Amino acid sequence: MKFFLQIISVIFFIHSYWAFDFKHHNNEELPAVLENVHARCTNITQVYTLSEKSVLGLPLYVIEFSSQPGHHQLLKPEFKYIANMHGNEVLGRELLLKLADYLCERYMAGDPEIQKLIHLTRIHLMPSMNPDGWQLATDTGGQDYLLGRYNNRSVDLNRNFPDLDRIMFGNEQAHIEHNNHLLQQVDHLTEPIQPETKAVMRLIMQVPFVLSANLHGGDLVANYPYDASRSGALTEYSKSPDDQTFRHLAQTYASLHHGGMADSKRAGCGTDGFNFGKQGGITNGAAWYSVQGGMQDFNYLSSNDFEITLELGCEKYPGADTLEHEWENNKEALLGFMWQAHIGVKGVVKDALTGKPIANAIIHTKNITDGRSDDIEHDITSVHGGDYYRLLTPGDYEITAVSPGYSPQTRRVKVREHGEKSEAMLIDFWLQPLLPPPRPIEDDDVFELDQESNRSQGNSEYETYNELLKDRLRKKWIYNIYKRAAKQ
């Protein structure tokens, strides 16, 4: 009994001592907050660091929420938030720390919505991609528009990713159908990849993310691909194949934001800033200003991940006394956007004969809503368990699964309005293996179908297709008899 009371005392101490404090957490306090969350919610969290450290050697921390931390689970989409990419844009950093605290707290309190979200989704939160820049911005007062924006090598991390937009636009002009997973086509870089960028690139390549957002500051708008203009113009609407879905995703965050992101009557940022609330609080990236080498488009064009960029407020480094209010402004939007990982369809691609999952199958989608017949020229692929996730807005679609060595399969689906906190529609594919090409047979060949000497011992191909071959030979034999009779 005494030991039990001691455990209760320790737990009470941890909860009381580590009550979340709305403040600007420094680079030592940040991992402490994450470790505290993990200590309180051990069964559903893990804290990990990325493969590379910052230029100054600081670890890049991520906290994961999942019913099985550390593992990709079949048919459970992967989601991520990344904040503080620009070191002097700090609100997202504090929002993600609070979000981690909130998810743990509400899960342990038995909140059914939070428990369902975590059981259905694997969530990754990275509060700071640029701790070096954060330190510089903080040490110099946090009020300079640029100071601390870059990493410690004076590189803007949101211009440092391989420019896959140029490859995509070049493929479009050349009528090359390759429209996804374009990283393998990179043949040169305009500048060295920074360690922070490399770490996030590895994360994107290793985890099959479905949906994500990166959190910035300096304006109030949800920004969606493409970020780069096709023509090279400083501003032009650069429509992606999934423009309809991206507009929905951006609008979801803007409409749930309680701080006026979608308010058409609010003031814009700066003395002459445009009020994006007049267009619902959203913008196409390149229609605002063109960006090459951004993280948002890199996600979309290098993986299955649909990412948008969230500008969370006019002030890049808001005062600590505003943070709790900003949390209340963004809480419902942060949670509601995570549920968007469950829109559209998902399923598993399998071998119809063996039942084994097929990884890297191409999932192609055609929009046939209201008589349309529009191919969505952005394919996604199944992951290592054969599972795939295709984000779509309501409508009618033809979805085709394609894999080398198999006959394609197409299924027609009707995607309905997303139910309240519900999963995506389940659509599985069972692909039939293609048979090998038939062996050439001459008219005058003589066949002894059941002669044991014809069998090649240990020849698995002969064993597999024995009956098929016999059937073909019987037909050929009957045809030869008919030809000879006709000549007499």
Coordinates of N, CA, C and O in Angstrom, one line a residue, residues 16 38 42 111 115 122 126 133 150 187 192 210 248 285 287 293 367 384 402 423 442 445 449 478 484:
S16 N 1.6 18.0 -11.8 CA 1.5 19.3 -11.2 C 2.7 20.1 -11.6 O 2.6 21.3 -12.0
H38 N 5.6 12.2 -23.1 CA 5.8 10.8 -23.3 C 5.7 10.0 -22.0 O 5.1 8.9 -21.9
T42 N 2.9 7.0 -22.1 CA 3.9 6.1 -22.6 C 3.4 5.2 -23.7 O 4.1 4.9 -24.7
D111 N -11.3 11.3 -23.6 CA -12.0 12.0 -24.6 C -12.2 11.1 -25.8 O -11.2 10.7 -26.5
Q115 N -9.3 10.0 -28.6 CA -8.9 8.6 -28.6 C -9.1 8.0 -30.0 O -8.3 7.2 -30.5
R122 N -1.6 7.8 -37.4 CA -0.3 7.9 -36.8 C 0.2 9.4 -37.0 O 0.3 9.8 -38.1
M126 N 6.6 17.9 -35.2 CA 8.0 18.4 -35.1 C 7.9 19.9 -34.8 O 7.7 20.7 -35.7
G133 N 18.1 29.0 -35.9 CA 17.5 30.3 -36.2 C 16.6 30.8 -35.1 O 16.6 32.1 -34.9
Y150 N 16.9 32.3 -41.3 CA 17.7 31.3 -42.0 C 18.4 30.4 -41.0 O 18.4 30.6 -39.8
D187 N 19.0 15.6 -61.3 CA 20.4 15.3 -61.8 C 21.4 16.4 -61.3 O 22.6 16.3 -61.5
P192 N 24.0 23.3 -51.9 CA 24.1 22.1 -51.1 C 22.9 22.0 -50.2 O 22.3 22.9 -49.7
V210 N 0.6 10.8 -45.6 CA -0.6 11.0 -46.5 C -1.0 12.5 -46.5 O -1.3 13.0 -47.6
H248 N -9.9 22.3 -50.9 CA -10.7 21.8 -49.8 C -9.9 21.8 -48.5 O -10.3 22.2 -47.4
G285 N -0.2 29.0 -53.8 CA 1.1 29.5 -53.5 C 1.7 30.5 -54.5 O 2.1 31.6 -54.1
A287 N 0.2 32.0 -56.9 CA -0.6 33.2 -57.1 C -0.3 34.3 -56.1 O -0.5 35.5 -56.4
G293 N 12.0 25.4 -54.7 CA 12.7 24.7 -53.6 C 12.0 24.6 -52.3 O 12.6 24.4 -51.3
N367 N -11.7 11.6 -62.6 CA -12.9 12.2 -62.1 C -14.0 12.1 -63.1 O -13.9 12.6 -64.2
H384 N 4.6 -0.3 -48.4 CA 5.2 -1.7 -48.3 C 4.2 -2.7 -47.8 O 4.4 -3.9 -48.1
V402 N -2.4 -0.4 -60.9 CA -1.5 -0.9 -61.9 C -0.2 -1.4 -61.3 O 0.4 -0.6 -60.5
E423 N -13.7 7.3 -41.1 CA -12.6 6.8 -41.9 C -12.9 7.0 -43.4 O -14.1 7.1 -43.7
E442 N 5.0 -25.1 -84.0 CA 5.0 -25.3 -85.4 C 3.9 -26.3 -85.8 O 3.6 -27.2 -85.1
D445 N 4.8 -30.0 -85.8 CA 5.4 -30.6 -84.6 C 4.5 -31.9 -84.2 O 3.3 -31.9 -84.4
L449 N 1.4 -36.0 -75.5 CA 1.0 -35.2 -74.4 C 1.3 -35.8 -73.1 O 1.7 -35.1 -72.1
I478 N -5.7 -31.0 -82.8 CA -7.0 -31.2 -83.4 C -7.0 -30.3 -84.7 O -7.5 -30.8 -85.8
R484 N -5.2 -31.6 -92.4 CA -4.8 -32.8 -93.2 C -6.0 -33.4 -93.9 O -6.0 -33.8 -95.1

